[in-house]
PDB file of C-alpha atoms in Angstrom:
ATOM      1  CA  UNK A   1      13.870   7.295  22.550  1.00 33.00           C
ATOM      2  CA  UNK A   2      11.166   4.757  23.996  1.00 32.00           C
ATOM      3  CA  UNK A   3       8.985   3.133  21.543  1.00 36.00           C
ATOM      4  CA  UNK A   4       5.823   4.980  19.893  1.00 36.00           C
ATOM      5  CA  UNK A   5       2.493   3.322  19.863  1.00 37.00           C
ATOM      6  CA  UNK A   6       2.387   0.012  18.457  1.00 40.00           C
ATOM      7  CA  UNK A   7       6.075   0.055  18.074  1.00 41.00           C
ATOM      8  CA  UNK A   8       7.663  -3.126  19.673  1.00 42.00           C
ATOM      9  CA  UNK A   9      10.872  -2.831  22.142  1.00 40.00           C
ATOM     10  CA  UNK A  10      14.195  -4.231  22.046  1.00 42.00           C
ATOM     11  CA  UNK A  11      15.898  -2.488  18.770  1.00 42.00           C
ATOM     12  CA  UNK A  12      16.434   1.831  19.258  1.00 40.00           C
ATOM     13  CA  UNK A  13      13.283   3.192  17.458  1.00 38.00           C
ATOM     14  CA  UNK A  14      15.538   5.698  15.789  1.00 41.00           C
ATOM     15  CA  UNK A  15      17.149   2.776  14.266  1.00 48.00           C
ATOM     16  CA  UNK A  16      14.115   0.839  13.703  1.00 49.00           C
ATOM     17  CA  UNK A  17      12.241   3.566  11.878  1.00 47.00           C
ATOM     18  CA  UNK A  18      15.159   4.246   9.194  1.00 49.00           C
ATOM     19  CA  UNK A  19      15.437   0.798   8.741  1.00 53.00           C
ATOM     20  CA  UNK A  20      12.081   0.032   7.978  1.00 56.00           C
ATOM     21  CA  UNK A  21      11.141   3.034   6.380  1.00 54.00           C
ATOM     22  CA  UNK A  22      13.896   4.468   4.456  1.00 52.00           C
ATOM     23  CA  UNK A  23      15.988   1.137   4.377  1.00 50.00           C
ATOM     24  CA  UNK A  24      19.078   3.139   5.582  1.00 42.00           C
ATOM     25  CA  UNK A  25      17.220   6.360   4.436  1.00 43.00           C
ATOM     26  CA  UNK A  26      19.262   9.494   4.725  1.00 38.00           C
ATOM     27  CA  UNK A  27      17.991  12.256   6.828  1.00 34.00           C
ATOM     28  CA  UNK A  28      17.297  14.894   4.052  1.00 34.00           C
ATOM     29  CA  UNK A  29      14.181  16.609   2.721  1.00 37.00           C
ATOM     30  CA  UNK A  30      13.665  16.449  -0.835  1.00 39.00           C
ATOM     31  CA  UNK A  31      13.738  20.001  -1.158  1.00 37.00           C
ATOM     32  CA  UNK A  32      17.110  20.428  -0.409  1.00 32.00           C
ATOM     33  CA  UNK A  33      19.052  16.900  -1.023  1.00 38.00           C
ATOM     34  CA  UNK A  34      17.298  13.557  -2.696  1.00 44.00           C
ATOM     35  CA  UNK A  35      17.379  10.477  -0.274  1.00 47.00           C
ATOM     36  CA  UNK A  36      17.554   6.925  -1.961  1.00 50.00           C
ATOM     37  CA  UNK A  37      16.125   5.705  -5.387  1.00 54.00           C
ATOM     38  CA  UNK A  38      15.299   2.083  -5.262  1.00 55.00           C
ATOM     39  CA  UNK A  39      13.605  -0.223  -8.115  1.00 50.00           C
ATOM     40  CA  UNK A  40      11.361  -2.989  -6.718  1.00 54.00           C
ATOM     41  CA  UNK A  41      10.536  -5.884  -8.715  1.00 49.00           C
ATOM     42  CA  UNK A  42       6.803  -6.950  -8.152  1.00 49.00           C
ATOM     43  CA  UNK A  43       5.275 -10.033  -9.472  1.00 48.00           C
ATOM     44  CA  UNK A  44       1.193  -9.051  -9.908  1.00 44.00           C
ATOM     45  CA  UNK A  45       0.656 -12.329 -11.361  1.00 43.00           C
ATOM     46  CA  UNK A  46       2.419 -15.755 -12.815  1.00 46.00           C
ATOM     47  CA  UNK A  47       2.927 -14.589 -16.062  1.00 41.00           C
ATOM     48  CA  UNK A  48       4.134 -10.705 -16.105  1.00 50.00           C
ATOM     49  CA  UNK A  49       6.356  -8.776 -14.097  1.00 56.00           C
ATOM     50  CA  UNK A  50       6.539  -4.647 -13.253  1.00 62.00           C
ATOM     51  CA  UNK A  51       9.864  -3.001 -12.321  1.00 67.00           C
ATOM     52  CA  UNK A  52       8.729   0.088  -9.435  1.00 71.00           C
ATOM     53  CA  UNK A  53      11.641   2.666  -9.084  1.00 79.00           C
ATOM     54  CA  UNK A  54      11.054   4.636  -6.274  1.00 81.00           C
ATOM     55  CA  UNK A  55      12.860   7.473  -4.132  1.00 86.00           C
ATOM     56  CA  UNK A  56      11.703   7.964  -0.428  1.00 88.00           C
ATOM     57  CA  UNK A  57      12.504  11.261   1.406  1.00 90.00           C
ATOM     58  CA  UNK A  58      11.543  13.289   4.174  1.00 91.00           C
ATOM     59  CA  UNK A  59       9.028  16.349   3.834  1.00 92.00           C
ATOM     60  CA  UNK A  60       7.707  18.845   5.890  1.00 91.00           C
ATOM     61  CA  UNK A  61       4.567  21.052   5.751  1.00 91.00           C
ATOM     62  CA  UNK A  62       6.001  22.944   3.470  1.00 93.00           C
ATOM     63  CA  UNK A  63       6.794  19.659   0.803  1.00 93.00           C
ATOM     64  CA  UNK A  64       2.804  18.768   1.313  1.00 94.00           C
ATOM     65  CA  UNK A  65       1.753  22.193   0.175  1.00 94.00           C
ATOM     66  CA  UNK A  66       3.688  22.297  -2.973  1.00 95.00           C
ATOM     67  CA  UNK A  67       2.511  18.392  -3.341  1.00 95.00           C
ATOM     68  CA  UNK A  68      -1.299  19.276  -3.077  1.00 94.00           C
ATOM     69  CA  UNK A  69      -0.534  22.496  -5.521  1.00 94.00           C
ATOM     70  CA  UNK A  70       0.844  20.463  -8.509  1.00 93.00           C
ATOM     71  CA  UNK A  71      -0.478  16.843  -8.126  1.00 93.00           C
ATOM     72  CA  UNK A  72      -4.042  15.263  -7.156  1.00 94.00           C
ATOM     73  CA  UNK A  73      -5.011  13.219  -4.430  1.00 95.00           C
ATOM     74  CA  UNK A  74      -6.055  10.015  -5.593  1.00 95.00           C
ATOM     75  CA  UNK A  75      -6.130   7.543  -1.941  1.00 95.00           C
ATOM     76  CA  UNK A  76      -6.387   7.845   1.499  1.00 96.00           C
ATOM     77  CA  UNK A  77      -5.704   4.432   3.752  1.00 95.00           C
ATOM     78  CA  UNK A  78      -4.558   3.104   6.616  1.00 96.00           C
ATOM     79  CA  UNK A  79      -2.201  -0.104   7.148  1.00 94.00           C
ATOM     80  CA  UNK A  80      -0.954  -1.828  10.208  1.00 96.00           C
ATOM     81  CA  UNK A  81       2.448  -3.768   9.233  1.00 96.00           C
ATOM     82  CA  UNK A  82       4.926  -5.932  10.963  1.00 96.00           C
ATOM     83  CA  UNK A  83       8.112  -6.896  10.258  1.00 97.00           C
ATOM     84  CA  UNK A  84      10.011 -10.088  11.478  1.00 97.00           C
ATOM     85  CA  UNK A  85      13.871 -11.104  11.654  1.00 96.00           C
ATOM     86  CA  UNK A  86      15.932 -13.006  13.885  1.00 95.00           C
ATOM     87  CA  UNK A  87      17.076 -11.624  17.415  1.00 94.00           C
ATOM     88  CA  UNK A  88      20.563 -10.548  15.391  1.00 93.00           C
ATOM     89  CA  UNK A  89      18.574  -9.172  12.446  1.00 95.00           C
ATOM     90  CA  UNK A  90      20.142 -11.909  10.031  1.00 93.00           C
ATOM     91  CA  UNK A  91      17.722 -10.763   7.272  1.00 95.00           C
ATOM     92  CA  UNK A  92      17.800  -6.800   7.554  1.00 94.00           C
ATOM     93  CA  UNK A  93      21.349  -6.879   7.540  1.00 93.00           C
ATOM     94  CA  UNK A  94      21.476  -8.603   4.058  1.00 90.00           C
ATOM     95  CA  UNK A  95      18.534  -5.213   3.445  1.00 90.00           C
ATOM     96  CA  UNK A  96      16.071  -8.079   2.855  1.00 93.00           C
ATOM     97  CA  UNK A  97      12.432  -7.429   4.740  1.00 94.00           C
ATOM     98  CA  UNK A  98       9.610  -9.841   5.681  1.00 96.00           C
ATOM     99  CA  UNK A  99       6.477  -8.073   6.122  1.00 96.00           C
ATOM    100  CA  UNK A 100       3.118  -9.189   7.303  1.00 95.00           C
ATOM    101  CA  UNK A 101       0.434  -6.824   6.243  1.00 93.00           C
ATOM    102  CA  UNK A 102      -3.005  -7.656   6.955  1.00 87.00           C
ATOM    103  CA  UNK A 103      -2.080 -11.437   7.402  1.00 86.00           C
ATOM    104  CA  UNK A 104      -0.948 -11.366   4.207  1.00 92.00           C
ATOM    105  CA  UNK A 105       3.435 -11.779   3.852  1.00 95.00           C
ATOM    106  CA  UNK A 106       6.027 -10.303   1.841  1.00 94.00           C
ATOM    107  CA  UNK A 107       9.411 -10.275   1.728  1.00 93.00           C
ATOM    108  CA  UNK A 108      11.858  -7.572   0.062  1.00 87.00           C
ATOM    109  CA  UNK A 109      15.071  -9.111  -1.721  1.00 83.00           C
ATOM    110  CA  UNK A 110      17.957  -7.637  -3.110  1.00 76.00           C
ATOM    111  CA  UNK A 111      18.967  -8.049  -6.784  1.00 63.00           C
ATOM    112  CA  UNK A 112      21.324  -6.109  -8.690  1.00 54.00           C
ATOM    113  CA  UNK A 113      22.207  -2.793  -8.840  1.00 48.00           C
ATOM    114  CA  UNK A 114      20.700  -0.654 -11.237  1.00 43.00           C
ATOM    115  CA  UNK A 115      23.775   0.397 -14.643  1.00 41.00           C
ATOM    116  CA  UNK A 116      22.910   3.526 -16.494  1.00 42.00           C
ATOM    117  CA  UNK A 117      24.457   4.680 -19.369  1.00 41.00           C
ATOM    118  CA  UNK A 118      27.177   7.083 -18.860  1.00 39.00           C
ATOM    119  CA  UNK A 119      29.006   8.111 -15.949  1.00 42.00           C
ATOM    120  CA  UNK A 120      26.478   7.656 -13.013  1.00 42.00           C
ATOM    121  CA  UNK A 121      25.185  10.644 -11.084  1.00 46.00           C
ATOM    122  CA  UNK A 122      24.159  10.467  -6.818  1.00 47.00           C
ATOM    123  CA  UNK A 123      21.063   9.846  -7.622  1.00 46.00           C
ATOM    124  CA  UNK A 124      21.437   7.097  -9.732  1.00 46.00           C
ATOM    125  CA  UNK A 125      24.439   4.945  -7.300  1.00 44.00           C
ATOM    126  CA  UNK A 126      21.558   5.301  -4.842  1.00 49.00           C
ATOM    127  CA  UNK A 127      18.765   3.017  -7.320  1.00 51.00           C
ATOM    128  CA  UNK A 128      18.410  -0.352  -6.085  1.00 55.00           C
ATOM    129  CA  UNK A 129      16.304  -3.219  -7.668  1.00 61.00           C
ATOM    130  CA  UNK A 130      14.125  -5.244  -5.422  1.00 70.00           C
ATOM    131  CA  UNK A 131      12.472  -8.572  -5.725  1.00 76.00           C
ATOM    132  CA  UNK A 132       9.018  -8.485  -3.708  1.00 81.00           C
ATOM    133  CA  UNK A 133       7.869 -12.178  -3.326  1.00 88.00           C
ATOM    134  CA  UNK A 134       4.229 -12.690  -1.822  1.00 91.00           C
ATOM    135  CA  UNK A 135       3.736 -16.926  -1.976  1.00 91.00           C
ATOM    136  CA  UNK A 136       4.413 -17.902   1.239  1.00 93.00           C
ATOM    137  CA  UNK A 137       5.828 -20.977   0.775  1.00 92.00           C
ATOM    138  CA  UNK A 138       8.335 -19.185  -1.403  1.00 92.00           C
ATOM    139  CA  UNK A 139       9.269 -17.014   1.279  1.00 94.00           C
ATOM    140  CA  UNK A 140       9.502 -19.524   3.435  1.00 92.00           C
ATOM    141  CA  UNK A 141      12.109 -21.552   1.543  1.00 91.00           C
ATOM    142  CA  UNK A 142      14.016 -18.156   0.699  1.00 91.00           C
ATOM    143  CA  UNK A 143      13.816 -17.129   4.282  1.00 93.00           C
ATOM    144  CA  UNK A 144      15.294 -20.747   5.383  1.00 90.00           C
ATOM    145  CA  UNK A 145      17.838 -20.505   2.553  1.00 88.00           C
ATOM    146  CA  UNK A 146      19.472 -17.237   4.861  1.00 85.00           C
ATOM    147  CA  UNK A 147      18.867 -18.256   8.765  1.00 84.00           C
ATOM    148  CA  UNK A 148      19.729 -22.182   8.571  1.00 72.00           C
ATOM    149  CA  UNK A 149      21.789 -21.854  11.823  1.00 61.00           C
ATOM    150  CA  UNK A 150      18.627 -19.532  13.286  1.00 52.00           C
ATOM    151  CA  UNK A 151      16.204 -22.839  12.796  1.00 56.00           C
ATOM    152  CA  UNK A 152      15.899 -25.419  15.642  1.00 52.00           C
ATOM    153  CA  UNK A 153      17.874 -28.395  15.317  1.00 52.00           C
ATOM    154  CA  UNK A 154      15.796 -31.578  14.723  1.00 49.00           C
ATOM    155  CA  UNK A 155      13.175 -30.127  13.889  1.00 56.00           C
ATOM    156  CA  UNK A 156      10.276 -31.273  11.378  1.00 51.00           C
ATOM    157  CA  UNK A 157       9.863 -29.335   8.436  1.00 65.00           C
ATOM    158  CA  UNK A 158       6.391 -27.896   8.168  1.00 69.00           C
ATOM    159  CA  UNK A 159       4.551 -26.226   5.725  1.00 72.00           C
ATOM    160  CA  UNK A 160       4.320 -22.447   6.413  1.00 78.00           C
ATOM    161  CA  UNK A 161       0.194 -21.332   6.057  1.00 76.00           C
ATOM    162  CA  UNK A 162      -1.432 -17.921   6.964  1.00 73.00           C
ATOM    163  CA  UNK A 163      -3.567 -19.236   9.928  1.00 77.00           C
ATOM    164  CA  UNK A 164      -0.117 -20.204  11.736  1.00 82.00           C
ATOM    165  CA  UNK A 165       2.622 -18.547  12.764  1.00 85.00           C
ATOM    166  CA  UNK A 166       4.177 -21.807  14.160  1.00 87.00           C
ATOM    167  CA  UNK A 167       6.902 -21.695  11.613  1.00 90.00           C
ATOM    168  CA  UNK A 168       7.992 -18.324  12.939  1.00 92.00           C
ATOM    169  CA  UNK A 169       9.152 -19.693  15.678  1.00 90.00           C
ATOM    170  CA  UNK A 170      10.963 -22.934  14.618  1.00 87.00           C
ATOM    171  CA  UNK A 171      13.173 -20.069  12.581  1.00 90.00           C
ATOM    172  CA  UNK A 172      13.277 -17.689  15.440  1.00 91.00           C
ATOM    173  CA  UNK A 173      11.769 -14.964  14.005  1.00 94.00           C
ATOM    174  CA  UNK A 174      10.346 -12.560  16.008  1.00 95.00           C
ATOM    175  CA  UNK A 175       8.727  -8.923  15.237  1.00 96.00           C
ATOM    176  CA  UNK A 176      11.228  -5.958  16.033  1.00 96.00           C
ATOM    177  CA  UNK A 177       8.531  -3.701  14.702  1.00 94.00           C
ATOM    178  CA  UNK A 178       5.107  -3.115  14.887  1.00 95.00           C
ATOM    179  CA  UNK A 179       2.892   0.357  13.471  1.00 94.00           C
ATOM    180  CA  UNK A 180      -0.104   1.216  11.749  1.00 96.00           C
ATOM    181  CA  UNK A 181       0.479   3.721   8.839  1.00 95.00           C
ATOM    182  CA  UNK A 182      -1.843   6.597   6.955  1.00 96.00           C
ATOM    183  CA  UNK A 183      -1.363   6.921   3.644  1.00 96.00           C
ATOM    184  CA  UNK A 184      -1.987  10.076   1.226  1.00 96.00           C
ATOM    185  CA  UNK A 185      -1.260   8.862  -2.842  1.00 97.00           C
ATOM    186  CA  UNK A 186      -0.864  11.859  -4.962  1.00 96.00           C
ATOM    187  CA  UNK A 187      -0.688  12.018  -8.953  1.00 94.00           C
ATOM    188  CA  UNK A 188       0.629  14.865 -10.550  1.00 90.00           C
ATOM    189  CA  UNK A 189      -1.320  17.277 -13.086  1.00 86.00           C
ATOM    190  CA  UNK A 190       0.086  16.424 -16.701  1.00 81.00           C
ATOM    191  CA  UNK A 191       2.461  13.923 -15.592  1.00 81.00           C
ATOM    192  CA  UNK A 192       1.288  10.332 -16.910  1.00 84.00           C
ATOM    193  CA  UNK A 193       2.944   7.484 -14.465  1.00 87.00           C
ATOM    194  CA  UNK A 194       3.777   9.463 -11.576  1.00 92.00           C
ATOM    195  CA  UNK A 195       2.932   8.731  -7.905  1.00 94.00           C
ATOM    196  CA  UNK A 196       3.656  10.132  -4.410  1.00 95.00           C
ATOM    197  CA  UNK A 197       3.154   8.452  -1.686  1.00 96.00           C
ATOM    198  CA  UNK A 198       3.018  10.391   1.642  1.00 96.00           C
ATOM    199  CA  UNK A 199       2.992   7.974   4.805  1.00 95.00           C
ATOM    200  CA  UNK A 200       2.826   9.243   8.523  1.00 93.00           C
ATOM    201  CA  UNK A 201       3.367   6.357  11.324  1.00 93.00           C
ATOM    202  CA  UNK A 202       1.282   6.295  14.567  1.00 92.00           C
ATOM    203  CA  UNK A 203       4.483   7.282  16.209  1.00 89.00           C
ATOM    204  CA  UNK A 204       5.176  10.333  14.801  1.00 87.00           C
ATOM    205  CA  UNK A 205       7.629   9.630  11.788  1.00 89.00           C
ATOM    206  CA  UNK A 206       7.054  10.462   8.392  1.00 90.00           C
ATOM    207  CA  UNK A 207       8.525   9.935   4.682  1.00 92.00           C
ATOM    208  CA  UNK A 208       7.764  10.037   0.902  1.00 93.00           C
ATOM    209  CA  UNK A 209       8.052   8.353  -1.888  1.00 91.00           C
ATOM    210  CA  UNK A 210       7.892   9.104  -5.306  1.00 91.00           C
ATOM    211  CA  UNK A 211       7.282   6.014  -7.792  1.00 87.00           C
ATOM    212  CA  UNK A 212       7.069   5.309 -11.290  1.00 85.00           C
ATOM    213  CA  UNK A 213       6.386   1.863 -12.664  1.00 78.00           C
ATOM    214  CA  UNK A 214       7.481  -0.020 -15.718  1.00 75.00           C
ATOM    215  CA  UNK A 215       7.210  -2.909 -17.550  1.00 70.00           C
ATOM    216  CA  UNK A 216      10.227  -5.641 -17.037  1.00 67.00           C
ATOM    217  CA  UNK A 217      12.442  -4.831 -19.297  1.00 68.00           C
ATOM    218  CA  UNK A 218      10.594  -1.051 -19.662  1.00 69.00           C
ATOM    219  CA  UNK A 219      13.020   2.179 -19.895  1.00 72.00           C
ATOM    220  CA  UNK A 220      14.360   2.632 -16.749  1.00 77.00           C
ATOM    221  CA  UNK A 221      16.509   5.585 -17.949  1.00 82.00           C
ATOM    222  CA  UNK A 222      12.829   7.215 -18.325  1.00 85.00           C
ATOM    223  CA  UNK A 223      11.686   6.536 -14.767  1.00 83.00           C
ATOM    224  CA  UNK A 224      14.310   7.693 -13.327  1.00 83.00           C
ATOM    225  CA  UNK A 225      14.383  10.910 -15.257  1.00 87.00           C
ATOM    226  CA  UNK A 226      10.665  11.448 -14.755  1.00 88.00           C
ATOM    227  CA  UNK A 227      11.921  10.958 -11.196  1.00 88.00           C
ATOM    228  CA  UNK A 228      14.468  13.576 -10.899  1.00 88.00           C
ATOM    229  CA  UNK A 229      12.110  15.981 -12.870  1.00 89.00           C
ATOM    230  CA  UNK A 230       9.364  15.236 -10.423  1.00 90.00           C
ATOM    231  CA  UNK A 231      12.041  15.734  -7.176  1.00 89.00           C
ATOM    232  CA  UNK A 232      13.130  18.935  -8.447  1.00 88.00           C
ATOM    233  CA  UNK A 233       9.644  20.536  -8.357  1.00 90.00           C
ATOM    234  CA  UNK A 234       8.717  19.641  -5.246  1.00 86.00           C
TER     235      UNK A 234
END
């Protein structure tokens, strides 16, 4: 399939797409099978730290309707991302994801899988706990840390800033995608800490997410319940 609008060549969009979106993300709708449950680590400020545990899937006119019937629209917004890796996807292949969003960077790392009590269900093998680092220089050094054998030989070390993208290319990174994104958040009626997220590309693909976010060190055995409970409605 040739690349959407705003998509950039040289990696299968199919590929691209699931990667990005889904990080491997199965090809069911909600309805019928659960995709992936992740937890993302995000760092709002110095000091504290939130756990998000999410699950993306794929929905259809039919998932919207029942989504508009039971929960609230609370945002409408529109983001243009790229993402960045070397030409033989050194960092996507480790399922870690730099980001530029409105100059601004992230990148998505890997920590530990999340243990349950008890004998662990599909749902819960699927939950995944991510890092999400936003200081660029910190990216930069855990970027480095991954591709030394992508960086130039010889080469000075500089001091990564938002105003140049010179340091992309002393680590060959390049963009392998490129979209803008509208995005619908939902809350649900009489459901405290719930969120959907509904996100169409410019090129045609869609997928949800349904999110819940905690404290470090919070009940995750909660969020992930109020998860399921939330998947099976819809």
């Amino acid at each position: 399939m040739s690349p959407g609008p705003g998509l950039k060549p040289g990696m299968a969009a199919s590929r691209t797409v699931a990667s990005v979106y889904g990080r491997t993300l199965n090809p069911y709708i909600i309805s019928a099978t659960p995709c992936e449950c992740k937890t993302r680590i995000e760092r709002p400020s110095p000091v504290k730290m939130s756990v998000e545990v999410e699950q993306k899937f794929l929905f259809n006119s039919d998932t919207v309707k029942t989504i508009e019937e039971i929960g609230v629209c609370v945002g409408l917004k529109q983001f243009h991302d790229q993402y960045f890796d070397t030409p033989d996807f050194k960092l996507t292949l480790r399922d870690m994801w730099l980001r530029r969003r409105k100059q601004s960077w992230e990148l998505k790392c890997p920590t530990a899988k999340v243990n349950g009590t008890g004998e662990p269900g599909r749902e819960q093998s699927l939950c995944t706990q991510y890092k999400e680092i936003t200081n660029l220089p910190e990216i930069y050094q855990r970027v480095k840390e991954f591709i030394k054998d992508a960086c130039e030989d010889g080469e000075t070390e500089v001091t990564p800033s938002d105003e140049d993208d010179s340091w992309l290319g002393k680590m060959n990174l390049r963009c392998f995608a490129e979209f803008t994104t509208t995005r619908r958040s939902f809350t649900l009626k009489g459901e405290q800490g719930v969120q959907i997220d509904l996100d169409q590309a410019d090129f045609g693909y869609h997928v949800g997410e349904i999110e819940v976010l905690v404290p470090e060190g919070g009940n995750m055995q909660s969020a992930q319940e109020k998860i399921r409970h939330t998947a099976q409605k819809l």
